[in-house]
Tab-separated table of C-alpha atoms in Angstrom:
chain	number	residue	atom	x	y	z
Q	1	UNK	CA	-84.495	-54.156	49.386
Q	2	UNK	CA	-82.812	-53.174	52.644
Q	3	UNK	CA	-83.704	-49.555	51.922
Q	4	UNK	CA	-87.414	-50.320	51.636
Q	5	UNK	CA	-87.331	-52.554	54.701
Q	6	UNK	CA	-85.810	-49.646	56.606
Q	7	UNK	CA	-88.589	-47.378	55.311
Q	8	UNK	CA	-91.198	-49.949	56.382
Q	9	UNK	CA	-89.841	-50.303	59.910
Q	10	UNK	CA	-89.426	-46.551	60.089
Q	11	UNK	CA	-93.090	-46.115	59.188
Q	12	UNK	CA	-94.060	-48.514	61.976
Q	13	UNK	CA	-91.908	-46.725	64.554
Q	14	UNK	CA	-93.058	-43.303	63.424
Q	15	UNK	CA	-96.725	-44.048	64.063
Q	16	UNK	CA	-95.912	-45.895	67.276
Q	17	UNK	CA	-94.693	-42.600	68.749
Q	18	UNK	CA	-98.194	-41.079	68.568
Q	19	UNK	CA	-99.470	-42.804	71.698
Q	20	UNK	CA	-102.162	-40.260	72.570
Q	21	UNK	CA	-103.518	-40.267	69.022
Q	22	UNK	CA	-103.529	-44.067	69.033
Q	23	UNK	CA	-105.413	-44.168	72.340
Q	24	UNK	CA	-107.925	-41.650	70.989
Q	25	UNK	CA	-108.353	-43.765	67.862
Q	26	UNK	CA	-108.931	-46.911	69.902
Q	27	UNK	CA	-111.553	-45.093	71.998
Q	28	UNK	CA	-113.292	-43.690	68.911
Q	29	UNK	CA	-113.336	-47.053	67.111
Q	30	UNK	CA	-114.712	-48.758	70.223
Q	31	UNK	CA	-117.495	-46.188	70.725
Q	32	UNK	CA	-118.558	-46.352	67.085
Q	33	UNK	CA	-118.359	-50.144	67.304
Q	34	UNK	CA	-120.927	-50.121	70.109
Q	35	UNK	CA	-123.195	-47.721	68.201
Q	36	UNK	CA	-123.085	-49.845	65.051
Q	37	UNK	CA	-123.435	-53.086	67.016
Q	38	UNK	CA	-126.670	-51.960	68.676
Q	39	UNK	CA	-127.942	-50.653	65.329
Q	40	UNK	CA	-127.184	-54.005	63.700
Q	41	UNK	CA	-128.903	-55.846	66.548
Q	42	UNK	CA	-132.095	-53.869	65.950
Q	43	UNK	CA	-131.877	-54.386	62.193
Q	44	UNK	CA	-131.155	-58.108	62.418
Q	45	UNK	CA	-133.962	-58.512	64.945
Q	46	UNK	CA	-136.329	-57.354	62.209
Q	47	UNK	CA	-134.509	-59.089	59.348
Q	48	UNK	CA	-132.794	-62.289	60.566
Q	49	UNK	CA	-130.167	-63.684	58.158
Q	50	UNK	CA	-130.016	-60.370	56.313
Q	51	UNK	CA	-127.372	-60.559	53.617
Q	52	UNK	CA	-126.697	-64.195	54.487
Q	53	UNK	CA	-125.329	-63.399	57.959
Q	54	UNK	CA	-126.784	-64.422	61.301
Q	55	UNK	CA	-126.602	-61.921	64.168
Q	56	UNK	CA	-123.289	-63.219	65.544
Q	57	UNK	CA	-121.711	-62.932	62.086
Q	58	UNK	CA	-123.176	-59.451	61.572
Q	59	UNK	CA	-121.735	-58.301	64.906
Q	60	UNK	CA	-118.360	-59.765	63.986
Q	61	UNK	CA	-118.568	-57.784	60.735
Q	62	UNK	CA	-119.092	-54.585	62.746
Q	63	UNK	CA	-116.011	-55.084	64.882
Q	64	UNK	CA	-113.895	-56.211	61.955
Q	65	UNK	CA	-114.777	-52.930	60.285
Q	66	UNK	CA	-113.573	-50.999	63.318
Q	67	UNK	CA	-110.406	-53.111	63.513
Q	68	UNK	CA	-109.539	-52.556	59.839
Q	69	UNK	CA	-110.713	-48.955	59.499
Q	70	UNK	CA	-107.282	-47.395	60.043
Q	71	UNK	CA	-105.158	-50.278	58.756
Q	72	UNK	CA	-106.771	-50.307	55.315
Q	73	UNK	CA	-107.431	-46.527	55.254
Q	74	UNK	CA	-111.115	-46.990	54.499
Q	75	UNK	CA	-111.677	-43.288	55.122
Q	76	UNK	CA	-108.175	-42.061	54.331
Q	77	UNK	CA	-105.794	-40.844	56.982
Q	78	UNK	CA	-102.847	-42.802	55.639
Q	79	UNK	CA	-99.879	-41.534	53.625
Q	80	UNK	CA	-101.866	-39.600	51.015
Q	81	UNK	CA	-102.065	-36.285	52.883
Q	82	UNK	CA	-98.290	-36.064	53.186
Q	83	UNK	CA	-97.721	-37.031	49.549
Q	84	UNK	CA	-100.344	-34.536	48.355
Q	85	UNK	CA	-98.663	-31.785	50.352
Q	86	UNK	CA	-95.295	-32.627	48.789
Q	87	UNK	CA	-96.857	-32.385	45.323
Q	88	UNK	CA	-98.417	-29.006	46.147
Q	89	UNK	CA	-95.190	-27.548	47.536
Q	90	UNK	CA	-93.024	-28.949	44.739
Q	91	UNK	CA	-90.946	-31.068	47.126
Q	92	UNK	CA	-92.034	-34.083	45.085
Q	93	UNK	CA	-89.435	-33.074	42.473
Q	94	UNK	CA	-86.689	-33.925	44.960
Q	95	UNK	CA	-88.350	-37.289	45.642
Q	96	UNK	CA	-88.509	-38.141	41.949
Q	97	UNK	CA	-84.785	-37.497	41.491
Q	98	UNK	CA	-83.767	-39.664	44.437
Q	99	UNK	CA	-82.132	-43.056	43.711
Q	100	UNK	CA	-85.222	-44.832	45.052
Q	101	UNK	CA	-88.510	-45.754	43.425
Q	102	UNK	CA	-91.222	-43.318	44.534
Q	103	UNK	CA	-93.998	-45.911	44.540
Q	104	UNK	CA	-91.974	-48.492	46.448
Q	105	UNK	CA	-90.891	-45.861	48.982
Q	106	UNK	CA	-94.441	-44.835	49.827
Q	107	UNK	CA	-95.685	-48.424	49.632
Q	108	UNK	CA	-93.110	-49.493	52.205
Q	109	UNK	CA	-93.888	-46.563	54.491
Q	110	UNK	CA	-97.610	-47.250	54.221
Q	111	UNK	CA	-97.136	-50.952	54.942
Q	112	UNK	CA	-95.324	-50.068	58.167
Q	113	UNK	CA	-98.127	-47.653	59.061
Q	114	UNK	CA	-100.788	-50.263	58.348
Q	115	UNK	CA	-99.015	-52.887	60.455
Q	116	UNK	CA	-98.945	-50.558	63.428
Q	117	UNK	CA	-102.565	-49.470	62.958
Q	118	UNK	CA	-103.701	-53.091	62.814
Q	119	UNK	CA	-101.951	-53.810	66.108
Q	120	UNK	CA	-102.407	-50.435	67.761
Q	121	UNK	CA	-105.970	-49.619	66.737
Q	122	UNK	CA	-107.333	-52.967	65.596
Q	123	UNK	CA	-106.712	-55.542	68.304
Q	124	UNK	CA	-108.269	-53.698	71.258
Q	125	UNK	CA	-111.630	-52.784	69.629
Q	126	UNK	CA	-111.936	-56.331	68.281
Q	127	UNK	CA	-111.216	-57.773	71.738
Q	128	UNK	CA	-113.725	-55.437	73.367
Q	129	UNK	CA	-116.342	-56.422	70.821
Q	130	UNK	CA	-115.691	-60.111	71.428
Q	131	UNK	CA	-116.069	-59.625	75.191
Q	132	UNK	CA	-119.149	-57.402	75.052
Q	133	UNK	CA	-121.101	-59.256	72.351
Q	134	UNK	CA	-121.626	-62.777	71.131
Q	135	UNK	CA	-119.711	-62.467	67.871
Q	136	UNK	CA	-118.807	-65.226	65.451
Q	137	UNK	CA	-115.182	-66.349	65.555
Q	138	UNK	CA	-113.326	-68.709	63.189
Q	139	UNK	CA	-113.779	-72.380	63.965
Q	140	UNK	CA	-110.684	-73.446	62.037
Q	141	UNK	CA	-107.304	-72.205	63.373
Q	142	UNK	CA	-106.026	-71.911	59.788
Q	143	UNK	CA	-108.627	-69.228	59.159
Q	144	UNK	CA	-106.563	-66.733	61.163
Q	145	UNK	CA	-103.503	-66.727	58.841
Q	146	UNK	CA	-105.867	-66.829	55.854
Q	147	UNK	CA	-107.584	-63.732	57.228
Q	148	UNK	CA	-104.279	-61.910	57.778
Q	149	UNK	CA	-103.276	-62.613	54.176
Q	150	UNK	CA	-106.607	-61.170	53.010
Q	151	UNK	CA	-105.960	-58.095	55.166
Q	152	UNK	CA	-102.480	-57.705	53.655
Q	153	UNK	CA	-103.899	-57.841	50.137
Q	154	UNK	CA	-106.563	-55.346	51.182
Q	155	UNK	CA	-103.830	-52.984	52.391
Q	156	UNK	CA	-102.066	-53.282	49.033
Q	157	UNK	CA	-105.289	-52.463	47.166
Q	158	UNK	CA	-105.905	-49.534	49.504
Q	159	UNK	CA	-102.424	-48.199	48.799
Q	160	UNK	CA	-103.057	-48.491	45.069
Q	161	UNK	CA	-106.237	-46.412	45.341
Q	162	UNK	CA	-104.743	-43.691	47.544
Q	163	UNK	CA	-101.543	-43.484	45.499
Q	164	UNK	CA	-103.616	-42.653	42.428
Q	165	UNK	CA	-105.592	-40.115	44.444
Q	166	UNK	CA	-102.413	-38.428	45.675
Q	167	UNK	CA	-100.738	-38.246	42.261
Q	168	UNK	CA	-103.912	-36.834	40.690
Q	169	UNK	CA	-102.970	-33.535	42.375
Q	170	UNK	CA	-100.434	-33.039	39.580
Q	171	UNK	CA	-103.392	-32.320	37.273
Q	172	UNK	CA	-106.065	-30.815	39.538
Q	173	UNK	CA	-105.937	-27.487	41.331
Q	174	UNK	CA	-106.944	-28.923	44.695
Q	175	UNK	CA	-106.997	-32.571	45.695
Q	176	UNK	CA	-109.681	-32.091	48.365
Q	177	UNK	CA	-112.504	-33.121	46.046
Q	178	UNK	CA	-110.728	-36.267	44.864
Q	179	UNK	CA	-109.840	-37.219	48.439
Q	180	UNK	CA	-113.422	-36.720	49.603
Q	181	UNK	CA	-114.790	-38.788	46.732
Q	182	UNK	CA	-112.297	-41.563	47.538
Q	183	UNK	CA	-113.109	-41.781	51.241
Q	184	UNK	CA	-116.859	-41.636	50.611
Q	185	UNK	CA	-116.450	-44.473	48.116
Q	186	UNK	CA	-114.332	-46.391	50.614
Q	187	UNK	CA	-116.905	-45.999	53.364
Q	188	UNK	CA	-119.850	-47.023	51.166
Q	189	UNK	CA	-118.388	-49.658	48.843
Q	190	UNK	CA	-116.119	-51.446	51.330
Q	191	UNK	CA	-119.003	-52.634	53.497
Q	192	UNK	CA	-118.243	-50.198	56.311
Q	193	UNK	CA	-121.880	-49.120	56.601
Q	194	UNK	CA	-123.499	-52.443	55.719
Q	195	UNK	CA	-122.161	-55.710	54.279
Q	196	UNK	CA	-122.163	-55.535	50.498
Q	197	UNK	CA	-124.249	-58.724	50.392
Q	198	UNK	CA	-127.145	-56.611	51.696
Q	199	UNK	CA	-127.070	-54.338	48.638
Q	200	UNK	CA	-129.801	-55.372	46.189
Q	201	UNK	CA	-129.608	-56.308	42.529
Q	202	UNK	CA	-127.190	-54.610	40.179
Q	203	UNK	CA	-125.974	-52.231	42.888
Q	204	UNK	CA	-124.785	-55.154	44.987
Q	205	UNK	CA	-123.128	-56.867	42.033
Q	206	UNK	CA	-121.271	-53.698	41.058
Q	207	UNK	CA	-120.273	-52.915	44.657
Q	208	UNK	CA	-118.789	-56.381	45.125
Q	209	UNK	CA	-116.718	-55.954	41.951
Q	210	UNK	CA	-115.115	-52.643	42.953
Q	211	UNK	CA	-111.664	-52.477	44.594
Q	212	UNK	CA	-113.018	-51.206	47.922
Q	213	UNK	CA	-114.601	-54.613	48.530
Q	214	UNK	CA	-111.043	-55.944	48.942
Q	215	UNK	CA	-110.486	-53.768	52.002
Q	216	UNK	CA	-113.257	-55.042	54.311
Q	217	UNK	CA	-115.878	-57.240	52.677
Q	218	UNK	CA	-113.436	-59.871	51.440
Q	219	UNK	CA	-111.313	-60.062	54.635
Q	220	UNK	CA	-114.522	-60.228	56.702
Q	221	UNK	CA	-115.884	-63.092	54.616
Q	222	UNK	CA	-112.582	-64.931	55.005
Q	223	UNK	CA	-112.727	-64.374	58.785
Q	224	UNK	CA	-116.336	-65.602	58.903
Q	225	UNK	CA	-115.366	-68.621	56.799
Q	226	UNK	CA	-117.706	-67.662	53.973
Q	227	UNK	CA	-114.737	-68.119	51.644
Q	228	UNK	CA	-113.131	-71.535	51.890
Q	229	UNK	CA	-111.459	-73.887	49.438
Q	230	UNK	CA	-111.729	-72.585	45.899
Q	231	UNK	CA	-113.783	-69.679	47.178
Q	232	UNK	CA	-110.809	-68.560	49.249
Q	233	UNK	CA	-108.512	-68.732	46.216
Q	234	UNK	CA	-111.056	-66.731	44.221
Q	235	UNK	CA	-111.100	-64.102	46.964
Q	236	UNK	CA	-107.310	-63.825	46.888
Q	237	UNK	CA	-107.385	-63.684	43.099
Q	238	UNK	CA	-109.911	-60.854	43.200
Q	239	UNK	CA	-107.754	-58.858	45.605
Q	240	UNK	CA	-104.498	-59.613	43.798
Q	241	UNK	CA	-106.062	-58.677	40.458
Q	242	UNK	CA	-107.104	-55.268	41.704
Q	243	UNK	CA	-103.708	-54.803	43.373
Q	244	UNK	CA	-101.891	-55.434	40.078
Q	245	UNK	CA	-104.208	-53.127	38.110
Q	246	UNK	CA	-103.997	-50.273	40.612
Q	247	UNK	CA	-100.241	-50.522	41.133
Q	248	UNK	CA	-99.690	-50.572	37.366
Q	249	UNK	CA	-101.957	-47.535	36.969
Q	250	UNK	CA	-100.036	-45.795	39.752
Q	251	UNK	CA	-96.735	-46.511	38.043
Q	252	UNK	CA	-98.084	-45.120	34.754
Q	253	UNK	CA	-99.315	-41.981	36.514
Q	254	UNK	CA	-95.954	-41.677	38.273
Q	255	UNK	CA	-94.164	-41.822	34.906
Q	256	UNK	CA	-96.456	-39.103	33.543
Q	257	UNK	CA	-95.836	-36.982	36.650
Q	258	UNK	CA	-92.078	-37.422	36.257
Q	259	UNK	CA	-92.229	-36.226	32.648
Q	260	UNK	CA	-94.254	-33.237	33.778
Q	261	UNK	CA	-91.661	-32.334	36.424
Q	262	UNK	CA	-88.779	-32.751	33.956
Q	263	UNK	CA	-90.492	-30.516	31.353
Q	264	UNK	CA	-91.301	-27.820	33.894
Q	265	UNK	CA	-87.828	-28.069	35.418
Q	266	UNK	CA	-86.213	-27.788	32.041
């Protein structure tokens, strides 16, 4: 496990070196936070309690989305581009023969990346939003660690999705289409545009059952104390269930990719 811990800390330090990019990301998240916040204010002025949220809760949802955008890779930008490039160039063959598990290696690196992005690009926009707007904050101090656990599970689910996307390049000519479909799904079905509770009928029910809900909607509801008691355990169970399914699917796809490399190498 020391190897993977070293990969995790290395991933954190690696992204910490990109100070200008981090500052640009903070600025971008903050600007889009203001745009969405004013849009939400106009919408909630016409439709109070839309989706079961009052205005303060809706504004908190906006800034949570900006805080988690990079950490949970709602629109990509995580490890997948590098892994896809290694598949395209054939360097992945070297990775598969290393005495380290490919999935655990990239999971550890991505966890380090996500930890930095949460601190580097998440805290400042959230603080600015809290200062500039009357947003809802947790009333119970225990909600904060509960929220962080939900974020961690959301990061694991996000990794599971993007790992499958990256390994799909073994069987498609160009991964651009799969990547675009994944980030569009992440933006729409995570709640990034609007809380999933706003979606009507069957669309809303389906959206709340998809893995992308684990990345923003569930952590936001934990933060807003919409999930407490058994509801909180159900939220964790939902996230953990998707994490197990996606990681298992990734491991199966990794095994198939390894066989493909061995056959072609032989």
